[in-house]
mmCIF file of N, CA, C and O in Angstrom:
data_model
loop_
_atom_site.group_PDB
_atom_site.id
_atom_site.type_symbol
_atom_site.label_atom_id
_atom_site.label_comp_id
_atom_site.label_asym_id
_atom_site.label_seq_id
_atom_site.Cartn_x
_atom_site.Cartn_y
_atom_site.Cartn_z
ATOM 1 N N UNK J 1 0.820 -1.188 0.000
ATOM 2 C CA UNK J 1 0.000 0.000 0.000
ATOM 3 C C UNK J 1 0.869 1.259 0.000
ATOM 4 O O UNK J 1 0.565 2.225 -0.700
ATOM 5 N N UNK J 2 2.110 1.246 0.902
ATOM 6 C CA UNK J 2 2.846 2.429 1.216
ATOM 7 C C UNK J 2 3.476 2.834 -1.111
ATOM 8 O O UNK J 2 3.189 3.793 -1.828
ATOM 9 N N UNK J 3 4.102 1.897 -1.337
ATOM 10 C CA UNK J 3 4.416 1.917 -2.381
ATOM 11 C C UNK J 3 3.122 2.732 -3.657
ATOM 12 O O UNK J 3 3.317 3.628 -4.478
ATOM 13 N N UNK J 4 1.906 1.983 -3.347
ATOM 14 C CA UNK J 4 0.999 2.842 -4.267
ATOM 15 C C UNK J 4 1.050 4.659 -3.613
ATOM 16 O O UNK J 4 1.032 5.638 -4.360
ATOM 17 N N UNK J 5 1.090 4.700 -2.665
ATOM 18 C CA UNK J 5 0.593 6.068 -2.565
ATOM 19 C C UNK J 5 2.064 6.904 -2.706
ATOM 20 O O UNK J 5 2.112 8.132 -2.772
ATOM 21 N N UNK J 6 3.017 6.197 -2.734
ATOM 22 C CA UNK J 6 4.541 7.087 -2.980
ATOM 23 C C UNK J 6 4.356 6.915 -4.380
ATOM 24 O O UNK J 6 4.662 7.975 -4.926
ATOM 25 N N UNK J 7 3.852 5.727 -5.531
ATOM 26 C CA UNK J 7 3.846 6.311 -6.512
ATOM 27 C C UNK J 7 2.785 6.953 -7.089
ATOM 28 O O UNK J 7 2.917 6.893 -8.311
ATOM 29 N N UNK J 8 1.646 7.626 -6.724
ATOM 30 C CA UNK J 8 0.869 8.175 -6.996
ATOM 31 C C UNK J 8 0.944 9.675 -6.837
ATOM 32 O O UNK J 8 0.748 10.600 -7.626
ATOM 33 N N UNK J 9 1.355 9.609 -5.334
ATOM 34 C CA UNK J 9 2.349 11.238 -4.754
ATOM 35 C C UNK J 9 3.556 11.842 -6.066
ATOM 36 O O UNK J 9 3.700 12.943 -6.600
ATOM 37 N N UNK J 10 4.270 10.505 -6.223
ATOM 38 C CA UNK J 10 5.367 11.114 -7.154
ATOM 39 C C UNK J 10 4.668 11.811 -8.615
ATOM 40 O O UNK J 10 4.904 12.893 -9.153
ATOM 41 N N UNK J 11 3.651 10.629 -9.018
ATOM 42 C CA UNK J 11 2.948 11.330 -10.583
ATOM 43 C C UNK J 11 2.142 12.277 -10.685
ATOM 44 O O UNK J 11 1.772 12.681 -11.787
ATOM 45 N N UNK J 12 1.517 13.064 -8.965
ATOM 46 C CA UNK J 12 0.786 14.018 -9.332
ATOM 47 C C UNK J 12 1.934 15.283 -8.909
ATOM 48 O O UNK J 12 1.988 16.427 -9.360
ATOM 49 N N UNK J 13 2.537 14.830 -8.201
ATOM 50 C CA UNK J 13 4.091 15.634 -8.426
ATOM 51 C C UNK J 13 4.500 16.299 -9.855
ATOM 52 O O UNK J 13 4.760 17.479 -10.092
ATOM 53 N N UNK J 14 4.476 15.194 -10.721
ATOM 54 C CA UNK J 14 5.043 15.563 -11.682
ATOM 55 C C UNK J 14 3.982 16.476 -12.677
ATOM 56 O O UNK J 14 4.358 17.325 -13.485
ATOM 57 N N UNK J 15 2.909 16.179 -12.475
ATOM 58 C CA UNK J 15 2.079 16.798 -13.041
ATOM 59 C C UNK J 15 1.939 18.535 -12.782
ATOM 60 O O UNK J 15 1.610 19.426 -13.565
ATOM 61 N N UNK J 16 2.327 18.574 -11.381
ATOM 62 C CA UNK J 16 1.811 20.039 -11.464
ATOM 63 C C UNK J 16 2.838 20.713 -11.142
ATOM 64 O O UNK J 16 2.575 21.729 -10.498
ATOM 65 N N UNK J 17 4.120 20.487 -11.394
ATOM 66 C CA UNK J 17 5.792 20.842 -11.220
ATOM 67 C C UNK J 17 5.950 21.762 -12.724
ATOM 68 O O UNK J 17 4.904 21.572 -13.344
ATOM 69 N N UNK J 18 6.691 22.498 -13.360
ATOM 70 C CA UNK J 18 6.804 22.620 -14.360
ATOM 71 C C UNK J 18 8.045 22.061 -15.250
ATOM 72 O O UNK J 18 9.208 22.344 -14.964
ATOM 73 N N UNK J 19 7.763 21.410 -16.126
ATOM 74 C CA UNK J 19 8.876 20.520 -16.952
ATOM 75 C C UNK J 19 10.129 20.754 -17.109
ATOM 76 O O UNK J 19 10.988 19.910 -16.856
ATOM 77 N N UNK J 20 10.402 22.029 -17.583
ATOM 78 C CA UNK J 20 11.919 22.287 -17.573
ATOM 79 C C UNK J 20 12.784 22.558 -16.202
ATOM 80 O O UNK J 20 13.960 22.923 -16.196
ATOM 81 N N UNK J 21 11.944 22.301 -14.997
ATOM 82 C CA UNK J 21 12.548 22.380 -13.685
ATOM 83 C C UNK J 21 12.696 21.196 -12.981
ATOM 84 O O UNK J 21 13.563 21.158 -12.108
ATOM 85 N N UNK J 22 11.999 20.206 -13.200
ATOM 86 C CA UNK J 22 11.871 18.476 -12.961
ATOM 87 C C UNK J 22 13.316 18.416 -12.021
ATOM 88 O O UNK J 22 13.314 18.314 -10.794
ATOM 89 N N UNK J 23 14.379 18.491 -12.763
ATOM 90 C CA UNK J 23 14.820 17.871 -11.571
ATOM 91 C C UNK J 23 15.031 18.704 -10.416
ATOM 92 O O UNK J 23 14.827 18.068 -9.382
ATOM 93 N N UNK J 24 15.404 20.039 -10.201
ATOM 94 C CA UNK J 24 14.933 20.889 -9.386
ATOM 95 C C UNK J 24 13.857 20.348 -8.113
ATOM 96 O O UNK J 24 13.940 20.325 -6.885
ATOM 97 N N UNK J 25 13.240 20.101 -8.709
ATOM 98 C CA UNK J 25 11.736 20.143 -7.723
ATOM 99 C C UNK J 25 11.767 18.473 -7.610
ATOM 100 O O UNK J 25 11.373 18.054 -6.521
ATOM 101 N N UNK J 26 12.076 17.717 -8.337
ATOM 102 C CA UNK J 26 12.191 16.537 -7.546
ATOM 103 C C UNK J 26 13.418 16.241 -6.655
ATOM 104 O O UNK J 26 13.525 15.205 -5.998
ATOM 105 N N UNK J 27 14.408 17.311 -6.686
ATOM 106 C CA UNK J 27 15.389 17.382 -5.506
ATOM 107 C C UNK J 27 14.402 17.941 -4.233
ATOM 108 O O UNK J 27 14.122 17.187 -3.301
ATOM 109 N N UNK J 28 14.045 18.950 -4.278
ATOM 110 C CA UNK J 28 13.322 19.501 -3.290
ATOM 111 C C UNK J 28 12.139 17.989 -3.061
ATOM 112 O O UNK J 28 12.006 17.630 -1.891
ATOM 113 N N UNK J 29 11.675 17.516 -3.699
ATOM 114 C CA UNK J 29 10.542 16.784 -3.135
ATOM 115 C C UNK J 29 11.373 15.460 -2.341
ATOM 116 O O UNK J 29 10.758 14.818 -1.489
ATOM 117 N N UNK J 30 13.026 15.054 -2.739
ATOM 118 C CA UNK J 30 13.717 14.413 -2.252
ATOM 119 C C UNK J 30 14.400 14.716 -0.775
ATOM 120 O O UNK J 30 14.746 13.772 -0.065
ATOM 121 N N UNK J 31 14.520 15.670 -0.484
ATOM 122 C CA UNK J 31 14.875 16.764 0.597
ATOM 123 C C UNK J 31 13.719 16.550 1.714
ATOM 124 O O UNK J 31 13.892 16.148 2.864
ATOM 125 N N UNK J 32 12.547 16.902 1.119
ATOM 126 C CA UNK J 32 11.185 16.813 2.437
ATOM 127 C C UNK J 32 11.000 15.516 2.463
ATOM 128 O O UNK J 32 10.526 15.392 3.592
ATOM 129 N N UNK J 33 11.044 14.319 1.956
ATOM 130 C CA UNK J 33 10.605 12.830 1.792
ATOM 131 C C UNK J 33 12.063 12.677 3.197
ATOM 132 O O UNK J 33 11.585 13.005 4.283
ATOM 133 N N UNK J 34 13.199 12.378 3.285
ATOM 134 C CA UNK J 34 14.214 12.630 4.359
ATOM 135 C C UNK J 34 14.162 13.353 5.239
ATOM 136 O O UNK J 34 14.965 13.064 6.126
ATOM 137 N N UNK J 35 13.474 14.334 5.458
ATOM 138 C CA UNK J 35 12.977 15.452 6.370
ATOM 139 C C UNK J 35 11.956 14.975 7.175
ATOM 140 O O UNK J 35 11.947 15.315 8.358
ATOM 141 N N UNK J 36 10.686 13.900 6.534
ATOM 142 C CA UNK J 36 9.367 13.881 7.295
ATOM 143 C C UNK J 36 9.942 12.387 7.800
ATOM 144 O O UNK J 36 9.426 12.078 8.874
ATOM 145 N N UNK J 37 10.988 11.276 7.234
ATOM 146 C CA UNK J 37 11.598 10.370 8.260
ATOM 147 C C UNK J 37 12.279 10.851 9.410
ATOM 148 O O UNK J 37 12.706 9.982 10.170
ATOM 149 N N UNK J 38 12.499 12.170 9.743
ATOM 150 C CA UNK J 38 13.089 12.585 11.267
ATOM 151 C C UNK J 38 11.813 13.199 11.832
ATOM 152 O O UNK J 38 11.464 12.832 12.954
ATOM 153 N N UNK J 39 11.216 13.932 11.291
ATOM 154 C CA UNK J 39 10.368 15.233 12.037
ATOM 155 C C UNK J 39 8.842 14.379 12.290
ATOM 156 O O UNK J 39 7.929 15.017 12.814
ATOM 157 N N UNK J 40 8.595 12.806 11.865
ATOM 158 C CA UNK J 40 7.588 12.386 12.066
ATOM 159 C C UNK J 40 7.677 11.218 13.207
ATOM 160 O O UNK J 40 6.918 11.036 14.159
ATOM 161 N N UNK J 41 8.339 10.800 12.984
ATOM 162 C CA UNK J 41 8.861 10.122 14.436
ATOM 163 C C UNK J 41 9.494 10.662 15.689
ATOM 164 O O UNK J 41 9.412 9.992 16.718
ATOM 165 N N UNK J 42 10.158 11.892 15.686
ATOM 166 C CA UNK J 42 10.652 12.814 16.648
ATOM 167 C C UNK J 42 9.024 13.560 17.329
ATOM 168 O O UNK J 42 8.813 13.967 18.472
ATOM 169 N N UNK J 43 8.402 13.536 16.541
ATOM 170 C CA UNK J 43 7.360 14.303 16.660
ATOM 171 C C UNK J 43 6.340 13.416 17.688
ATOM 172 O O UNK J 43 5.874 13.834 18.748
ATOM 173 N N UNK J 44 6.125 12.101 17.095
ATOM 174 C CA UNK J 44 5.563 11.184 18.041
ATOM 175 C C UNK J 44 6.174 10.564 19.546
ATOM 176 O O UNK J 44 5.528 10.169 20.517
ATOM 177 N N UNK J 45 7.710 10.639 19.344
ATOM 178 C CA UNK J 45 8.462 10.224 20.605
ATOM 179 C C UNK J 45 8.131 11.709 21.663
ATOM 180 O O UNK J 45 7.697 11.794 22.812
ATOM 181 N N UNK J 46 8.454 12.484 20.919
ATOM 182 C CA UNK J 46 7.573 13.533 22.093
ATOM 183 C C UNK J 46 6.140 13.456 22.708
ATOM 184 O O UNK J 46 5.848 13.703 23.878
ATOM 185 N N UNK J 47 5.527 13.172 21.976
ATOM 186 C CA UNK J 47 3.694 13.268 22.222
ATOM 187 C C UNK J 47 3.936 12.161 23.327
ATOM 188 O O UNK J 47 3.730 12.601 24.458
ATOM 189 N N UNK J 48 4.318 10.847 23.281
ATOM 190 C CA UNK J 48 4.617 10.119 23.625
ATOM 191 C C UNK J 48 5.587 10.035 24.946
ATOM 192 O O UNK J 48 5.649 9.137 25.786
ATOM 193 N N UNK J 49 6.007 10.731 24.895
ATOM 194 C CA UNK J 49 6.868 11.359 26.477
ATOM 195 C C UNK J 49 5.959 12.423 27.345
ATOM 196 O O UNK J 49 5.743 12.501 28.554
ATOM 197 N N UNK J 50 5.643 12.981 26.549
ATOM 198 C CA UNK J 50 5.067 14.528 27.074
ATOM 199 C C UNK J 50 3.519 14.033 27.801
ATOM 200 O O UNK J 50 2.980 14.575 28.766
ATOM 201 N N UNK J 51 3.008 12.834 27.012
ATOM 202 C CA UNK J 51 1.199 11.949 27.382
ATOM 203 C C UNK J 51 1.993 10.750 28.606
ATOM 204 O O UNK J 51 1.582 10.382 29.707
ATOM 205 N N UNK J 52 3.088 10.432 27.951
ATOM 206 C CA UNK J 52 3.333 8.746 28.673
ATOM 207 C C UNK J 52 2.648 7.319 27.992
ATOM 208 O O UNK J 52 2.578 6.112 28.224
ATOM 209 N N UNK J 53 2.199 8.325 26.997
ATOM 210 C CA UNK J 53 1.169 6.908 26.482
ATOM 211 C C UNK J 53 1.304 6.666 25.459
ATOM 212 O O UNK J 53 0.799 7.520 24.730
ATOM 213 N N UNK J 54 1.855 5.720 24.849
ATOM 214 C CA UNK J 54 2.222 5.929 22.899
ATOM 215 C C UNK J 54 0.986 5.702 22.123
ATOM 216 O O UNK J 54 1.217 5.521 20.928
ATOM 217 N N UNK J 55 -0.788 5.640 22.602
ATOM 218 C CA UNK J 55 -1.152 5.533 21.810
ATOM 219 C C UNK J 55 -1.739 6.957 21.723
ATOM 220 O O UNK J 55 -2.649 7.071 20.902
ATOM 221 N N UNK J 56 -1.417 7.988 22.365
ATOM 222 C CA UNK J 56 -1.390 9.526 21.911
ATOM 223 C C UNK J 56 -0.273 9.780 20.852
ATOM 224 O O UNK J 56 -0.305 10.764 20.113
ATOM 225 N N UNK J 57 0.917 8.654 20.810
ATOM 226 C CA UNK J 57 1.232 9.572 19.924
ATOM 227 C C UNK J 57 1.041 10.332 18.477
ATOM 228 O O UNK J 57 1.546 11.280 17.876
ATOM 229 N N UNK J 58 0.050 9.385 18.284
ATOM 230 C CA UNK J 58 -0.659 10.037 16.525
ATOM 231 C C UNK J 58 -1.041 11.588 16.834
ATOM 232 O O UNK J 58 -1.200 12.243 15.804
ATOM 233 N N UNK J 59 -1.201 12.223 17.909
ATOM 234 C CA UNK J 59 -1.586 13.482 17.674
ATOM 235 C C UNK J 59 -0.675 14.180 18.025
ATOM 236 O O UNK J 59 -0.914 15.076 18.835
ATOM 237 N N UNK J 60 0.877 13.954 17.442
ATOM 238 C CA UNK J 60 2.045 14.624 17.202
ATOM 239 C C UNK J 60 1.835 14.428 15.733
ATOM 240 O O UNK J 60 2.577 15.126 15.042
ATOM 241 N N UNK J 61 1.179 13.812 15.223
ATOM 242 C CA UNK J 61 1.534 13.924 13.430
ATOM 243 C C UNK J 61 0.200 14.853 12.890
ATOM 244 O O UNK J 61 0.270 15.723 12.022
ATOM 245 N N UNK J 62 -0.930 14.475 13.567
ATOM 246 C CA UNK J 62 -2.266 15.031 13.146
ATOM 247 C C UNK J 62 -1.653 16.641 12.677
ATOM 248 O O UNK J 62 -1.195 16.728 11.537
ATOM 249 N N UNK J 63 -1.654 17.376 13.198
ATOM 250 C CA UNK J 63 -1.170 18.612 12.781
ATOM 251 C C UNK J 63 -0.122 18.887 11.266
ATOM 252 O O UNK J 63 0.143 19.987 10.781
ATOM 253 N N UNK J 64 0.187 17.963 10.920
ATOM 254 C CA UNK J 64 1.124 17.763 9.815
ATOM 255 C C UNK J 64 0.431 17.228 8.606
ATOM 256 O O UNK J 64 0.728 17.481 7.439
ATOM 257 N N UNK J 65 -0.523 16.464 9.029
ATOM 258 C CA UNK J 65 -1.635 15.761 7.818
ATOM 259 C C UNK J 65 -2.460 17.121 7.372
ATOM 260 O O UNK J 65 -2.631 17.440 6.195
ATOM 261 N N UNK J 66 -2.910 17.817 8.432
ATOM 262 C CA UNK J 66 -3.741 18.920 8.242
ATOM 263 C C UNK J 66 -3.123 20.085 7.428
ATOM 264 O O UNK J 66 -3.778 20.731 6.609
ATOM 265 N N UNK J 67 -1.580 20.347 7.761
ATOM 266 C CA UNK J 67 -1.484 21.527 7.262
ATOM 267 C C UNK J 67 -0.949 21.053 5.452
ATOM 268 O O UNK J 67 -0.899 21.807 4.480
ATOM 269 N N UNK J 68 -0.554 19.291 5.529
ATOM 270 C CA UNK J 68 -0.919 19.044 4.145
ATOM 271 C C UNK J 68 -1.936 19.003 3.131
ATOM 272 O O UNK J 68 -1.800 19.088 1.911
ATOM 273 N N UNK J 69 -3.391 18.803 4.094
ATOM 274 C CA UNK J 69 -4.596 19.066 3.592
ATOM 275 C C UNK J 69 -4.815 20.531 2.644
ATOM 276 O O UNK J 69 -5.172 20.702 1.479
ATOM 277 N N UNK J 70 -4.441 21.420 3.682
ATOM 278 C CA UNK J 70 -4.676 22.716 3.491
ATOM 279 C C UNK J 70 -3.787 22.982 2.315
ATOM 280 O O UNK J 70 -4.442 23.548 1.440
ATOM 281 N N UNK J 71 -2.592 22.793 1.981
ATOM 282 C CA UNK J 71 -1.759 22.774 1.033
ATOM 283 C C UNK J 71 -2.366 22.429 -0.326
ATOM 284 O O UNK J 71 -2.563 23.208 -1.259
ATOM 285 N N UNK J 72 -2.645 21.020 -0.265
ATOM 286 C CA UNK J 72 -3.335 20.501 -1.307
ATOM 287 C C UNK J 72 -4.409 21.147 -2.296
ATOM 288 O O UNK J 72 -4.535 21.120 -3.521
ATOM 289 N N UNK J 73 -5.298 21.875 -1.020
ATOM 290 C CA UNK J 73 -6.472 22.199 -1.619
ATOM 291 C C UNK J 73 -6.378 23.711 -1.973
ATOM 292 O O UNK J 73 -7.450 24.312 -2.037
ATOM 293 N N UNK J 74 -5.664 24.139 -2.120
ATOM 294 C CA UNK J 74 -4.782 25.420 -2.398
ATOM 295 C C UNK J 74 -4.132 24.969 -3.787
ATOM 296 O O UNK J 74 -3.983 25.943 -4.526
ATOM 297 N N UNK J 75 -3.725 23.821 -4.322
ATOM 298 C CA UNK J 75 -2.857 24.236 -5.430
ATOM 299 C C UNK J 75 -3.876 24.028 -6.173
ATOM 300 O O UNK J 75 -4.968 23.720 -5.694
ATOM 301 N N UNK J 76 -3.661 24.168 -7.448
ATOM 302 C CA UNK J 76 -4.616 24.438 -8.861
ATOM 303 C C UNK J 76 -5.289 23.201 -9.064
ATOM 304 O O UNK J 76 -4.867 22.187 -8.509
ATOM 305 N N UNK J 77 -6.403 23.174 -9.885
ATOM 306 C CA UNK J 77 -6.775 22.240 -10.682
ATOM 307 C C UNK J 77 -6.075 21.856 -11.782
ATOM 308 O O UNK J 77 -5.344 22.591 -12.447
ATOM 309 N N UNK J 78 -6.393 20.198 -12.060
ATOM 310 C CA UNK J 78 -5.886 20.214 -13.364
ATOM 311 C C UNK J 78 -6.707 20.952 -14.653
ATOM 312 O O UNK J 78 -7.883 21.270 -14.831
ATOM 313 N N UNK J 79 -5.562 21.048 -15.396
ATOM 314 C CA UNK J 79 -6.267 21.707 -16.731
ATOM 315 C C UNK J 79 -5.656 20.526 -17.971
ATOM 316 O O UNK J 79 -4.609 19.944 -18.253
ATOM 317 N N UNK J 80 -7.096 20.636 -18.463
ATOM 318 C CA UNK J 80 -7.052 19.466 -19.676
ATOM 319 C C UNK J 80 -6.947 20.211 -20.860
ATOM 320 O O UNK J 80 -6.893 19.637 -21.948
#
């Protein structure tokens, strides 16, 4: 499952990136993909220290899903 949605992430990536910058922006999308393996587990070992209870820790990430939500629905439509 993890595999479908990294390649689905990557092709709508590519879709709304602009072409002559590709690799540019798939450096940058390589940069945050290494970034959210520290800052998403650091994030839960806190919740998780700070509650005592690791099954709080999902609401060290909740805030991160959301402000991707908000992101999302902010960039453009496709145009056919």
């Amino acid at each position: 499952m993890f595999l479908q949605i990294q390649a689905l992430s990557r092709s709508y990536y590519a879709k709304i990136i602009p072409k002559e910058k590709s690799n540019e922006f798939f450096g940058f999308y390589n940069i945050f993909g290494k970034f959210s393996a520290i800052i998403g587990p650091t994030l839960m070992s806190l919740t998780t220290a700070i509650t005592g209870n690791a099954r709080w820790s999902i609401l060290g990430i909740i805030p991160l899903f959301l402000i991707g939500l908000v992101i999302f629905m902010t960039l453009p439509k496709e145009q056919k």
